[in-house]
Structures are given as C-alpha cells and as structure tokens.
Coordinates of C-alpha atoms in Angstrom, one line a residue:
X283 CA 135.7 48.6 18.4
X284 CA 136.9 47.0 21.4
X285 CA 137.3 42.8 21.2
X286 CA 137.2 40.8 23.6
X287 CA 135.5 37.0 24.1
X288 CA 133.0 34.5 25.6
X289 CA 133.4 33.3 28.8
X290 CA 130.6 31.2 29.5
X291 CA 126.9 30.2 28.2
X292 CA 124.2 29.6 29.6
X293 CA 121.2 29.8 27.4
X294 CA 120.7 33.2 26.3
X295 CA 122.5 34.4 29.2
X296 CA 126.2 34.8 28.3
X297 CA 129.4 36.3 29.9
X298 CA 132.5 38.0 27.8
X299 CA 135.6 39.3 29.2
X300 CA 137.6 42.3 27.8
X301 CA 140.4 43.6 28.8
X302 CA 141.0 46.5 31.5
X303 CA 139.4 49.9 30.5
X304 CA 137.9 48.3 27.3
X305 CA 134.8 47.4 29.3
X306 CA 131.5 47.8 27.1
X307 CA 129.0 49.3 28.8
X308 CA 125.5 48.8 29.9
X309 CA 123.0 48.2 27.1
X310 CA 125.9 48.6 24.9
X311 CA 125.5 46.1 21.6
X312 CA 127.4 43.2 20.7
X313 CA 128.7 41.4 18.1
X314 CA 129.5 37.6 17.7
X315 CA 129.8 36.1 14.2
X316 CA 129.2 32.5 13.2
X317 CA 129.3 31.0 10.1
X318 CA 129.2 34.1 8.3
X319 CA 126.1 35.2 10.4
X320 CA 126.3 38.0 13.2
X321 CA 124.2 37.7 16.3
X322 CA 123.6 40.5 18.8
X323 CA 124.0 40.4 22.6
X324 CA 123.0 43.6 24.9
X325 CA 125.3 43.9 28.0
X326 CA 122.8 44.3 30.8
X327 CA 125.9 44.0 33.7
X328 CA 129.3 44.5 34.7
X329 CA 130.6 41.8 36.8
X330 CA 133.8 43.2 37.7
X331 CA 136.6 45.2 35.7
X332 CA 136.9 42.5 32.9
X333 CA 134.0 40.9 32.6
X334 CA 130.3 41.5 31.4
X335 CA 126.8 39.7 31.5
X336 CA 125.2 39.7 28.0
X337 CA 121.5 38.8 26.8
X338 CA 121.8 37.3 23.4
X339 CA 119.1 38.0 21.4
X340 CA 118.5 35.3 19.1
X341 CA 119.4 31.1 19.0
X342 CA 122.5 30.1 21.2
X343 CA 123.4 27.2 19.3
X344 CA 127.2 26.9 18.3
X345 CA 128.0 29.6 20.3
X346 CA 131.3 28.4 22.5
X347 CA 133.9 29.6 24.7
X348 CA 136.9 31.6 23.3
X349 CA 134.9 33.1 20.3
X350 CA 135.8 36.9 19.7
X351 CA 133.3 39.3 20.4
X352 CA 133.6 43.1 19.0
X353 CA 131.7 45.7 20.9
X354 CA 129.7 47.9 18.6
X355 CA 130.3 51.4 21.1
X356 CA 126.8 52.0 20.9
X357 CA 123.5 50.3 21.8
X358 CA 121.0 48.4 19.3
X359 CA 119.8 50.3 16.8
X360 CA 116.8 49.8 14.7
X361 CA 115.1 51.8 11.7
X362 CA 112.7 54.8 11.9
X363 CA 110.9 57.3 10.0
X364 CA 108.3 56.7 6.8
X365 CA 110.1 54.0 5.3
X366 CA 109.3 51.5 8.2
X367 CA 105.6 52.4 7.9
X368 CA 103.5 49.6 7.5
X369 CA 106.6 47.6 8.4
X370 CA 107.0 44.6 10.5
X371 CA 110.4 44.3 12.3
X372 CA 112.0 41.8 15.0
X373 CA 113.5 43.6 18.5
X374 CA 117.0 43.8 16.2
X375 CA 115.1 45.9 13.6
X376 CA 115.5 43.2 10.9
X377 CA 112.3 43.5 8.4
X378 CA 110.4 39.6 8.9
X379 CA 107.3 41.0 6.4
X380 CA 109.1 39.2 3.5
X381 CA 108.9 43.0 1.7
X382 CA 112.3 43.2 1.3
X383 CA 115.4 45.5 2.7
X384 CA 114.4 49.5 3.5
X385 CA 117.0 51.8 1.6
X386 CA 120.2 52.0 2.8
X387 CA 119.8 56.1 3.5
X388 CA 116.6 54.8 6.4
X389 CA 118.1 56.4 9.9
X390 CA 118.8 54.2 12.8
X391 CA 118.0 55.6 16.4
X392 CA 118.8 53.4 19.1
X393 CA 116.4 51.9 20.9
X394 CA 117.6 53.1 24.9
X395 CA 116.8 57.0 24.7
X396 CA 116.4 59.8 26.9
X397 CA 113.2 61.3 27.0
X398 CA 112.7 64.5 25.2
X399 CA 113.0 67.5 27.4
X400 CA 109.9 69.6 28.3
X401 CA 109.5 71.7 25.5
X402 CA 109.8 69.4 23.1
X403 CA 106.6 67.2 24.2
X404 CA 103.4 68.2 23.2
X405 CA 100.3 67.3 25.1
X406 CA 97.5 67.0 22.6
X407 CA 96.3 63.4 22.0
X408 CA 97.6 62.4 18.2
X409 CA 97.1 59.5 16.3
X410 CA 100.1 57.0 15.7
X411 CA 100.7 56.2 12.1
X412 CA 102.5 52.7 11.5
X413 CA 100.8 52.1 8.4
X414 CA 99.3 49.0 9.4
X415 CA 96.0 48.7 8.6
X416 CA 93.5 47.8 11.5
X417 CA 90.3 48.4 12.5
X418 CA 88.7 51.2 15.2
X419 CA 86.3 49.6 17.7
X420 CA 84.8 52.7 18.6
X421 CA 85.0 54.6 15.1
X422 CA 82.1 52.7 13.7
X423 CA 78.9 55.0 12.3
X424 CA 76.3 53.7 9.5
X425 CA 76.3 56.3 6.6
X426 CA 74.0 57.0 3.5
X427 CA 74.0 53.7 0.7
X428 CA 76.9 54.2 -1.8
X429 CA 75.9 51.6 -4.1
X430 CA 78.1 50.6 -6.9
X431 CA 77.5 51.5 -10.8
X432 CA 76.2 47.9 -12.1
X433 CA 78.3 48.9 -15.7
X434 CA 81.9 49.5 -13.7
X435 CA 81.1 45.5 -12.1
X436 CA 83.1 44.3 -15.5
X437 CA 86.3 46.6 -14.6
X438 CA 86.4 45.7 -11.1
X439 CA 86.7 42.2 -12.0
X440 CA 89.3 43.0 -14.3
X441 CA 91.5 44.9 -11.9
X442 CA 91.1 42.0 -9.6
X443 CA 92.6 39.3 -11.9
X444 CA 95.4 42.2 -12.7
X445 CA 95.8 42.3 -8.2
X446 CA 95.5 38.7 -7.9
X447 CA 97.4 37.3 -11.0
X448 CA 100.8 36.5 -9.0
X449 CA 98.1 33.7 -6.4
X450 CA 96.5 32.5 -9.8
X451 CA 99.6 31.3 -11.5
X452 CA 100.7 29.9 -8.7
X453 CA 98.3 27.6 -8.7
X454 CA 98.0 27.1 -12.4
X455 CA 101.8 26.5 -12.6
X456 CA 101.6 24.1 -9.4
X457 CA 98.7 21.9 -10.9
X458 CA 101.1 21.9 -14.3
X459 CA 103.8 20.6 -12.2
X460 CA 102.2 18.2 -10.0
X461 CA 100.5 16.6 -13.1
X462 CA 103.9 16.0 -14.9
X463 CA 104.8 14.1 -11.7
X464 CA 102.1 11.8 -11.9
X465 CA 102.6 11.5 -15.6
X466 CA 106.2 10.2 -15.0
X467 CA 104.7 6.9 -13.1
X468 CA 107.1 8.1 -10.2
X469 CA 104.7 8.6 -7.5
X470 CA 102.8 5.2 -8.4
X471 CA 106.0 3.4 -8.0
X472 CA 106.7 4.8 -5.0
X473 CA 103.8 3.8 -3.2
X474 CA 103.6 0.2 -4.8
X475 CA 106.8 -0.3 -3.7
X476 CA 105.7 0.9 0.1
X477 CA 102.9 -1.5 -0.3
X478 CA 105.3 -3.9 -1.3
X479 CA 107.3 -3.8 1.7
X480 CA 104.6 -3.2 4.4
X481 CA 101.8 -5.9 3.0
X482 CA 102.0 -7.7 6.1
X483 CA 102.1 -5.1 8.9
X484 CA 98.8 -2.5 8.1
X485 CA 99.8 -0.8 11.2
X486 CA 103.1 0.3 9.6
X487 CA 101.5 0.3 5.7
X488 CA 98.7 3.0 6.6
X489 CA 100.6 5.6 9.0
X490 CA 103.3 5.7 6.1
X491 CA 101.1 6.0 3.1
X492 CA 98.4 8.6 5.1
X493 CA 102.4 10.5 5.5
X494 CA 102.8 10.4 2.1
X495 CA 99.8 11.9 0.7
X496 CA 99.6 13.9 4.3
X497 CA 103.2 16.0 3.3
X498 CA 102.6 16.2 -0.2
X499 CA 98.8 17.8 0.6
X500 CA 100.6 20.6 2.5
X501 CA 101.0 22.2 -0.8
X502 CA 98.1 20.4 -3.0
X503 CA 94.7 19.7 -3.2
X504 CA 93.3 16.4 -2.5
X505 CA 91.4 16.7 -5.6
X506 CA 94.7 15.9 -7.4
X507 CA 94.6 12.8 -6.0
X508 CA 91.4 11.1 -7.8
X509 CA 93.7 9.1 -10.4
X510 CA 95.2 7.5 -7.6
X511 CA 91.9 6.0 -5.7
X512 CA 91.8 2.8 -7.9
X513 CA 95.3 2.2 -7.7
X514 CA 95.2 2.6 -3.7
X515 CA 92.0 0.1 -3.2
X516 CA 93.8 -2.4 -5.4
X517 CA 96.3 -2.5 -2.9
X518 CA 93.6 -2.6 -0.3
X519 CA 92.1 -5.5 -1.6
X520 CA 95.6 -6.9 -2.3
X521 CA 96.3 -6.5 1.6
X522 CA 93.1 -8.2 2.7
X523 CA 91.2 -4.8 3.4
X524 CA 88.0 -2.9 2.1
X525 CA 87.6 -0.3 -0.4
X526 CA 86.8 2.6 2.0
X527 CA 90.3 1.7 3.6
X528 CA 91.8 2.3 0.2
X529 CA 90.4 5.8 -0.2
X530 CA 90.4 6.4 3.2
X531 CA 94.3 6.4 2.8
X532 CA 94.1 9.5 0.2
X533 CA 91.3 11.4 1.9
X534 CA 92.5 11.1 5.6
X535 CA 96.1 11.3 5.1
X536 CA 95.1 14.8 2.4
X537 CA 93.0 16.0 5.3
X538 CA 95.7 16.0 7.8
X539 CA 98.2 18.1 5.2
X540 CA 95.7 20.2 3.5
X541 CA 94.0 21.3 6.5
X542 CA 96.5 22.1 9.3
X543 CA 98.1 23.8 6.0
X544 CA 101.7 24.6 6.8
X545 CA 102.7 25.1 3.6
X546 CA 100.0 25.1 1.2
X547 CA 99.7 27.9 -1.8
X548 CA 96.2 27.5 -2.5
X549 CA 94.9 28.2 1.4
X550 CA 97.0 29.3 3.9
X551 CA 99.7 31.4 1.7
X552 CA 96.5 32.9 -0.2
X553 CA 95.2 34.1 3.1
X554 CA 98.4 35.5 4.9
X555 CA 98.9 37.6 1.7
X556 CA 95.5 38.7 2.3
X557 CA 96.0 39.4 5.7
X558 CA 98.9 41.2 5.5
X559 CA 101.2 38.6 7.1
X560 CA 104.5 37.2 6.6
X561 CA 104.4 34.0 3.8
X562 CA 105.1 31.0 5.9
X563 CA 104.7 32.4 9.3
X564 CA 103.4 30.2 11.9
X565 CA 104.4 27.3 10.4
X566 CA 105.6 25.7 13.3
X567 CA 102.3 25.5 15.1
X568 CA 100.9 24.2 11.8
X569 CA 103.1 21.3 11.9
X570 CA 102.5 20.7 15.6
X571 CA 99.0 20.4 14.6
X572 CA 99.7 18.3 11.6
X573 CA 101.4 15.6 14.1
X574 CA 98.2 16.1 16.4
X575 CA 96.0 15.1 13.6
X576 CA 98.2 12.8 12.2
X577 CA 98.4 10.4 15.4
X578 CA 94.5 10.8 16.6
X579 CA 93.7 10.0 11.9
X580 CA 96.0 7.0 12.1
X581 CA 94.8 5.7 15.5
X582 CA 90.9 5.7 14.2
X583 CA 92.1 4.4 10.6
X584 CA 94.0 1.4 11.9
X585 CA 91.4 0.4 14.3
X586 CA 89.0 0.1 11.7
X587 CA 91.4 -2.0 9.2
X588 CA 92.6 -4.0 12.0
X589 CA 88.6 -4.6 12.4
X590 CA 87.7 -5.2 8.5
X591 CA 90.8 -7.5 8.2
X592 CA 89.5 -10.4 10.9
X593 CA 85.2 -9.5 10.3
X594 CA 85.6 -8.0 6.7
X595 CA 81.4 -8.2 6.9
X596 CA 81.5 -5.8 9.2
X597 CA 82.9 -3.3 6.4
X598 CA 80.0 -0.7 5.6
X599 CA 81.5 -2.2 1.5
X600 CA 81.3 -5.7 2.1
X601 CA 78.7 -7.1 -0.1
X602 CA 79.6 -4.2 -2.7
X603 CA 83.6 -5.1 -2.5
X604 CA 82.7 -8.6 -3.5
X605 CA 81.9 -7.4 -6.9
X606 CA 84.7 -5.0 -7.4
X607 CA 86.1 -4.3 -10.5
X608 CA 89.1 -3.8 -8.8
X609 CA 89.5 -7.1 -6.9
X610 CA 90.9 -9.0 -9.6
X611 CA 93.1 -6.3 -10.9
X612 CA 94.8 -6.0 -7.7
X613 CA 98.3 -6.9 -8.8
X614 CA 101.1 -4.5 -7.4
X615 CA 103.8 -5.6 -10.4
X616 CA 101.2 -3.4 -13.1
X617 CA 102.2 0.2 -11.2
X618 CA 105.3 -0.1 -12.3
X619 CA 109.2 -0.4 -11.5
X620 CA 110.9 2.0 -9.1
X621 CA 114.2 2.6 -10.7
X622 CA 117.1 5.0 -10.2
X623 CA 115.0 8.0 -12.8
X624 CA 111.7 7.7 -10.7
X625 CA 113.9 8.5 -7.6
X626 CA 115.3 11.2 -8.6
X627 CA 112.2 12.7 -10.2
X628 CA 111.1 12.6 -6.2
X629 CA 114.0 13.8 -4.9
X630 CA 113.5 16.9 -7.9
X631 CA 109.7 17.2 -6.4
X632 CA 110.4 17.7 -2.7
X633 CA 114.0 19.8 -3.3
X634 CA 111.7 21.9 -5.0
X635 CA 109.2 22.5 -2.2
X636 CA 111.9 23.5 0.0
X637 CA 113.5 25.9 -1.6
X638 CA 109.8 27.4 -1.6
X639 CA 109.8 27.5 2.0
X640 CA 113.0 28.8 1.9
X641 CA 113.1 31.2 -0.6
X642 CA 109.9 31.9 1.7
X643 CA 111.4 32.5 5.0
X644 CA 115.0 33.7 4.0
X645 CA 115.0 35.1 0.8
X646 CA 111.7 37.1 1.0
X647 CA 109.9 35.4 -2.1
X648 CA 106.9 36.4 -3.1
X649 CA 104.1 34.6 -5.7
X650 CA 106.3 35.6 -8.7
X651 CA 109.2 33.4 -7.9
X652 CA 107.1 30.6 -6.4
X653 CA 105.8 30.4 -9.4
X654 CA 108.5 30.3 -11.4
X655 CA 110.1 27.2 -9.2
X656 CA 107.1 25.2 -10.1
X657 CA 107.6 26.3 -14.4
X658 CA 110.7 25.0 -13.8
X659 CA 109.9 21.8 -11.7
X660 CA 107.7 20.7 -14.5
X661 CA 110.4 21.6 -17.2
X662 CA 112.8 19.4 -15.2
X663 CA 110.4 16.7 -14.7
X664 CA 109.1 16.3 -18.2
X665 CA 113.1 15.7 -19.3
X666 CA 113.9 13.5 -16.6
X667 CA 110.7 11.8 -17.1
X668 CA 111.5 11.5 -20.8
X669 CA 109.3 13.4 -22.4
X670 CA 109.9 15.7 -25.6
X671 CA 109.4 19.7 -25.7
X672 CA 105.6 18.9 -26.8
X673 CA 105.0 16.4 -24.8
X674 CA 105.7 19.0 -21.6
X675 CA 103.9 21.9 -22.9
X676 CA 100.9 19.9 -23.5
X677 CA 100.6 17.9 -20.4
X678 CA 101.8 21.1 -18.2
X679 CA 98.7 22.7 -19.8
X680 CA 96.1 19.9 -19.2
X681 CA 97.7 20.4 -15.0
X682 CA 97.0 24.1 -15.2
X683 CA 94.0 23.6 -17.2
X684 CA 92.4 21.7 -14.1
X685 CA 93.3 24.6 -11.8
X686 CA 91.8 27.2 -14.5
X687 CA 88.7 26.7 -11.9
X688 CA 90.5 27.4 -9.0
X689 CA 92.1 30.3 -10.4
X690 CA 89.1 32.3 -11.7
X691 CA 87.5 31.7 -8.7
X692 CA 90.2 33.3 -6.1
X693 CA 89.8 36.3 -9.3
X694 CA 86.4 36.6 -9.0
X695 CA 86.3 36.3 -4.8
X696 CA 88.7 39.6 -4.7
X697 CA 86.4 41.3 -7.3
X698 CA 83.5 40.5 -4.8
X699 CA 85.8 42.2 -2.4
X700 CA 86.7 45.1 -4.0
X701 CA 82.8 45.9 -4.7
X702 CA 81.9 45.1 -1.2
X703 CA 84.7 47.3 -0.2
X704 CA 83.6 50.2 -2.6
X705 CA 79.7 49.7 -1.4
X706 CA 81.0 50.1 1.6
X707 CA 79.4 46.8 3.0
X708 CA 82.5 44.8 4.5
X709 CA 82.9 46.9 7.5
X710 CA 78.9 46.6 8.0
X711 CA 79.2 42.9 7.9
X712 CA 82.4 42.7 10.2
X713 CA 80.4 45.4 12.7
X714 CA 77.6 42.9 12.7
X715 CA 79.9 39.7 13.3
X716 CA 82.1 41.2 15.9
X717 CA 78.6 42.2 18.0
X718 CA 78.0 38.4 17.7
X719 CA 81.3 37.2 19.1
X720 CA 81.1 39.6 21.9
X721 CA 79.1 37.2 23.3
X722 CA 81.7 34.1 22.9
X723 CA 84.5 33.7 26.0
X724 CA 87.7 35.1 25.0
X725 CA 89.4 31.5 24.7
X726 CA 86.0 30.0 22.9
X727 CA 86.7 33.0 20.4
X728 CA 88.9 30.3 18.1
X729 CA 86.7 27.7 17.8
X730 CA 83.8 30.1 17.0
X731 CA 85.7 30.8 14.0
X732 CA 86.0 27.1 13.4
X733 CA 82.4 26.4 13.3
X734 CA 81.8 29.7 11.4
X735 CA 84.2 29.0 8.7
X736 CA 82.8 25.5 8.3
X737 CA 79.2 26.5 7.9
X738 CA 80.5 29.1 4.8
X739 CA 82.6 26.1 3.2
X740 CA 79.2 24.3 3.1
X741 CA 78.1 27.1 0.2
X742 CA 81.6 27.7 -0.8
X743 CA 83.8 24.7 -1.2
X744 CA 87.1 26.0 -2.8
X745 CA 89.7 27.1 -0.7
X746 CA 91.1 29.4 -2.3
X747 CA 88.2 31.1 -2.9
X748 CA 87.3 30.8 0.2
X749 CA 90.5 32.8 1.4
X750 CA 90.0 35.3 -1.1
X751 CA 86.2 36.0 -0.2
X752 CA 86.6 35.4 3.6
X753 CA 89.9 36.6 5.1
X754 CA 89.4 40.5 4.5
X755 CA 86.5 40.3 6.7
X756 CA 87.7 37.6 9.3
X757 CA 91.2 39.2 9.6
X758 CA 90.0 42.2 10.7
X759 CA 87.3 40.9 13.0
X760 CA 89.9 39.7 14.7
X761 CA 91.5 42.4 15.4
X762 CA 87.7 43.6 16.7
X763 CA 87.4 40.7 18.9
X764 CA 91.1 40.2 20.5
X765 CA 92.3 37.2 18.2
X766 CA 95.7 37.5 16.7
X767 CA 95.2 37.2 12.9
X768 CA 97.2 34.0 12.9
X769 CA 94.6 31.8 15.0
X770 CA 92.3 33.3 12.5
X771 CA 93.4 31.9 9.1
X772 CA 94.2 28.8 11.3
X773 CA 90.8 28.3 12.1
X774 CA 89.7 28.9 8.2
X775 CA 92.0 26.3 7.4
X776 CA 90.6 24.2 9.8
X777 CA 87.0 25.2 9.3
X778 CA 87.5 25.0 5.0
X779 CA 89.9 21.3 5.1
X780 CA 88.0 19.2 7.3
X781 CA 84.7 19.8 6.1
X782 CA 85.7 18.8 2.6
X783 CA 85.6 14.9 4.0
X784 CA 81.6 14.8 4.4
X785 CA 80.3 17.6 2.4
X786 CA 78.7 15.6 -0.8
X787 CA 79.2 19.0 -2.9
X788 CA 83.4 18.5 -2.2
X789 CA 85.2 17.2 -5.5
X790 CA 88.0 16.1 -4.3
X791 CA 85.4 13.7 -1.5
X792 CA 82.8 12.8 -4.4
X793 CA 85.2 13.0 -6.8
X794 CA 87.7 10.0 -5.1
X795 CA 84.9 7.6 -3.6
X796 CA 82.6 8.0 -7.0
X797 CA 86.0 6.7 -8.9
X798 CA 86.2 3.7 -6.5
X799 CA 82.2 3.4 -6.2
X800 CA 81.7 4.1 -3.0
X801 CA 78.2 5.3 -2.1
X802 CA 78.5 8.2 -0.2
X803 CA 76.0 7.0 2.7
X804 CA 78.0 3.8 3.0
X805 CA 81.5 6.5 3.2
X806 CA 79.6 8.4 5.8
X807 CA 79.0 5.5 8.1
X808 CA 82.6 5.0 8.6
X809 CA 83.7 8.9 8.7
X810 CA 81.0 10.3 10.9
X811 CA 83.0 10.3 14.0
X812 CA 86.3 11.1 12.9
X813 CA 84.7 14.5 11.4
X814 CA 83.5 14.8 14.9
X815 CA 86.8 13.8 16.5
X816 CA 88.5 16.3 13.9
X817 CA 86.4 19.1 15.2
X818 CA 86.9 18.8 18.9
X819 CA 90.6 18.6 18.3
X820 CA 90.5 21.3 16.2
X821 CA 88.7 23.7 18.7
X822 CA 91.3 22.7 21.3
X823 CA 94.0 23.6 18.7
X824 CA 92.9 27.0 18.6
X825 CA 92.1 27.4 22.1
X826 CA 95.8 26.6 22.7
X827 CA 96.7 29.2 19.7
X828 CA 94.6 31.7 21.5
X829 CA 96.5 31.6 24.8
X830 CA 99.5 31.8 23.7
X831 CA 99.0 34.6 21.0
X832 CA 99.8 32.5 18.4
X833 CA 101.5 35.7 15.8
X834 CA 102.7 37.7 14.1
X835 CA 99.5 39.7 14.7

C-alpha cells in the first residue's frame, strides 16, 4: 500500500499528498490511524500529480497535518450475503445493532460497482430480503378467527418469562443495587450536605437537587425515591419553604430523568429491544430534551418557591404545614456526615452507570452483562458500605424484592403478546390504528402518539409493562404511518413519564406525597399547569424528532 500524508483539513474535507505515480485513485479508500483507531477517507479528486481531495467519513477531531496515510488499493468495502440479514450497518459496513461481529469468512464487495451486464439481470419484480422485520401497507386482508387453546395460556406465559428473563433481572438486580445505596446513608449525605451549602440561595438549592434526582432517574424509577420525601420536606421547612416544594424536588426533578429516558432500563432500553433497535441509540436527542425539560421544570419550580418563601399562605399546604410532623424534625445534622467512604460509594454508583452506557455503545452489551454490573455494584457497595456477607444478600433481596412487581409484569405483557400475536389480533389492532392516524398531518403524527400513549398509561401505569404490551404494536405502526421507530418509543416515554405526576393510581406520585401527607387535590393545584406545560413541550419535541428523522429507523 502506497503512504503518503495530510495536507490540510477542513472539516470532513481533507487533502493528502503522495508522491509521483503513487497517486490513489478516485473512490479509492483510505486509511488514517489515531490512537489505535483507523478512520476511513474516500478520494473523490485529484488535484494535481501529488495531491488528492479526500471525504472523511467519520469525526475529524485530532486529525493534523503530517499524519501518514496508507492507501488501501481498493475502494470501501462493506459485508454481504445471509449473514448481514436482519443487520444494521453504518456507510463503512461496521455492525451498530449491538449483535456483535459477523464471521470472519462474510465476503466484502465494495460498495462502487459496475452494473451487471445484460444477461445477468432479470426483469421479474422480486422481493428484497434484509431480514428486517416491517410491516406491508398494502398486504393487509382479514382472515378466519384463529383463536388460541385457553389450556396452552399457562405455556405461553412460561416461554415469555424464559424470552424476557435477561429485561427482568435487570431490573431486579438494579432495585437490589440501588437499595444498597440508600442503605449506606451515602445518598442522604450527599444531599444534606447540598442543602447545607445552598440554604440561602433556592434558586441555586432546587436546580441542583431536581439534577440530582433528574440523572439518577435516567436509569430508576421515581418510586425508589419515597424514603427520601420526609427527609427532602425537612429541608424544605428548614429553608423556609412548603411541603409540596419538598416533594416537588423528587417528583419534578424524577420526571425530567425518567421521562425523556436517555438511559433508563426499565423504559426506553425495554422498548428498543423490543423494537428491534440499537440499546442506547438516540441518546443524544434524549438528553437535549432532558435539558429542555429541565430549564422550562426549574423555571416553574422556583417561581413558585420564590412565591411561598415571601406569602407562605399562599402555599396550597399552608394551614396543613403548620402542623407537620416534620417541622420540628427539620434538623440537617440527623442525615448524617459526608465522609471520605460515602464518596466513594458515589463515585462506585455513577462509574458504574457508565460503563453501562458504554459497554452499551462500544462493547455491544446486552441485558446479561447489564445485569451483572449492577450484582456487582451492590457486592461492592455493601463492603464499602460496611456491611457483612448477610447483611448484602438480605438487603440486595428486599431491593429486588420491590421490583418482583415490575418484573412479572414486563413477563406477563410479552405473554399478552405472544397470544395476541398467535390469535392473530396485533396486526388487526395496528390496521385499525394506522386508519386512524391517516387522518393526523405528517408532523402532528408525534404528538398523536403522545396523547395516545398517555391515555393507555392511565389503565396501565408501569412502564415497563407498558413497553412490553405497547411497543410491538406502536413500532410497527410506525413504520405504517411514516414515523421512524425512534420518535415512537420517544413519545411512549413521554406519553408513560409525565403522566405518572397527576394520575392518583401512580405509586411512585401517591406513594411520595401520601408519605409527606399531602392531599392529592391540594398537590394538583400546584402541578396542573406544569402537566400542561410538559405536554405542549413534549409535542414540540417530537415534532422536531419527526423532521429530522430522528433514527436509526
């Protein structure tokens, strides 16, 4: 291979000269290697005898003048034949499903060919197979009932837990995990010492604490949460605030994460598995969208503090705070001492969750070895928390033993599944739906999805469950309707997360204001309009994923 080096760059436009006759030549690959990492450029001109003008195909970071550059004598080649079937591959022919490597015998073909000559094309119409599963517009027909044997309903639910056991220990292990961390007195610390710090500036105490529980609900459930409501009105009170601003801190700043999603197990990983797309994809919209909600949550939140703090009668609690239990207990010192082992049990926590999203991204993890990092988190929490072998196991199992719920459910959701699916009835009910959003504008086709996702979490509140019963009938209505699959689990997080803030049949809502007693018409009077607020920005979220085909798929 001929070597030669960069010249200039310019973006993703970049220039290499080679020596006389060793010019590469048009849409001929190459090769630049940084940091162990090779990234391919395609020669689209010759400038002159020694120079060439490259696209690169990928980040242009690093990339400097004088580097060596090899060309590869031929142009990019990707994979074909059956093994890429069902497949998903970048322009470089690089596999970005997260199923792993094809086998090293796959054939390459480059991707500039000739067409074939005459007599090898054929002109019948035939059907091309990429083994991706979609759905036929136009190959709908209604057939005889194929109802299911009542007597096999026991089996299918068993294969389902068997299909779905990887999700469910996932969030069995994570629930084991995250309840060793509280356990430890860590988290407590943390945030009395925040409250500590911030007592006398509520515009800088509530955006940081709503950031808090806001990254740490990316991958949790508010509903883990509920221990913490006393501790957080204590501090409340202690700041000269109301009750429904000291669970407003969990719930709003839980919404923002566990909504928008962007790297939640229980929701949006549960969904993209479901729907057939890469773990962790689209996470960068998810966290523009967290940073969205986050500003318009905080703006509302410290308006009304700022408010409560000069006229605390006008809190919707004001003659019920008065008589608080927690008024008088409101004493920072009692959560505890941050020292130098409650830091690092944090720093152990959120290591952990990246090498998720890494493992994730890079490493093409799947549920098995996401599971395992949270076993181990909790192992390594419990001994740097100081807790003995028994002490571990048995407060590892009261964590999983709260997400036993959550697990059956997403079990019995893809047993409803596979019946529907063997009845025949899901493509009857996506028929039906996709005939109703024919009628919605293409860019209102998003927000549709909102409101129809958060009329179903009014009947079923879980979302996990959710995502196991919905997503095999929304992902492939939208492929009916023109929505990349993508938008569509957004808008099921969206549509399932919000909603959980004023539905009175929400645990983690009823479960956090009942601990702090706040009536729930009193809670309403101050959340009404951000639910609204939260919808409208929601809708224009998806209208924005919409345009710009917010994928893969």
């Amino acid at each position: 291979m001929n070597t030669g080096k960069i010249l200039t760059v310019s973006g993703p436009v970049v220039d290499c000269g080679f020596e006389t006759g060793q010019l590469p030549a048009i849409r001929e690959a190459l090769h630049v290697t940084l940091h162990g990492e090779v990234r391919v450029m395609e020669v689209v001109q010759q400038l002159s005898a020694t120079r060439v003008r490259c696209v690169l195909l990928g980040a242009s970071e690093q990339l400097s003048r004088g580097m060596p550059v090899k060309a590869t004598g031929t142009g990019i080649q990707v994979p074909v034949g059956e093994a890429t079937l069902g497949r998903m591959f970048n322009v470089l022919g690089e596999p970005i499903d997260g199923e792993g490597a094809l086998p090293s015998e796959t054939p390459q073909w480059e991707i500039h060919r000739k067409p074939p000559v005459f007599s090898e094309q054929r002109p019948a119409t035939e059907l091309l197979e990429t083994g991706i599963k979609v759905i036929d517009p136009n190959d709908f027909n209604y057939i005889d009932k194929t109802p299911v044997n009542p007597l096999e309903i026991p089996l299918y639910i068993v294969k389902a837990f068997i299909k779905r056991i990887d999700l469910m220990l996932v969030i069995m292990f994570a629930g084991g995990a995250f309840h060793i961390l509280t356990k430890t007195g860590a988290l407590h610390a943390v945030v009395a010492k925040m409250a500590k710090i911030f007592s006398t500036r509520v515009y800088l105490f509530l955006p940081i604490l709503t950031l808090v529980f806001g990254l740490i609900c990316t991958t949790q459930g508010v509903n883990l949460f509920i221990a913490f409501a006393p501790i957080m009105v204590m501090m409340a009170f202690a700041m000269g605030l109301d009750s429904i601003t000291g669970a407003s801190i969990i719930l709003l700043g839980g919404a923002i994460g566990f909504s928008t999603g962007p790297l939640n197990i229980n929701t949006t990983i549960v969904a993209q598995k479901i729907a057939g797309l890469p773990l962790y994809s689209g996470v960068g919209y998810r966290f523009i969208c967290f940073a969205v909600f986050y500003v318009i949550t905080n703006i509302y939140l410290i308006r009304y503090a700022l408010k409560i703090q000069k006229h605390p009668e006008l809190s919707p609690m004001y003659e019920i705070d008065k008589t608080s239990e927690f008024r008088n207990a409101a004493d920072l010192d009692s959560f505890g001492k941050l020292d130098a082992r409650k830091i690092f049990i944090m720093l152990v926590f959120f290591a952990s969750l990246i090498l998720i999203v890494y493992g994730g991204i890079k490493l093409d993890w799947d549920m098995s070895e996401t599971a395992s990092v949270f076993l181990a988190l909790a192992v390594i929490e419990g001994v740097l928390g100081g807790f003995g072998p028994s002490a571990i196991s048995k407060e590892f199992l009261e964590g999983c033993k709260k997400m036993l719920g959550a697990a059956f459910i997403i079990g019995m959701a893809q047993a409803i599944s596979s019946i529907m699916n063997a009845g025949h009835i899901t493509d009857t009910v996506v028929h039906a739906l996709a005939n109703g959003l024919n009628f919605v504008p293409t860019i209102l086709l998003g927000p549709a999805m909102l409101l129809a996702n958060t009329i179903i979490n009014v009947f079923l509140t879980s979302g996990s469950g959710q995502a196991a019963a919905v997503i095999p009938i929304l992902a492939p209505l939208a492929d009916l309707v023109g929505v990349t699959r993508q938008t569509a689990i957004l808008s099921f997080n969206f549509g399932d997360g919000f909603c959980n803030y004023v539905l009175p049949t929400s645990t983690a809502l009823m479960g956090i204001i009942s601990a702090v007693n706040i009536p729930y018409d009193r809670w309403m009077k101050f959340m009404w309009k951000l639910f609204l607020i939260w919808l409208a920005v929601g809708s224009v979220m998806l209208m924005i994923a919409q345009a710009i085909h917010l994928g893969p798929m």
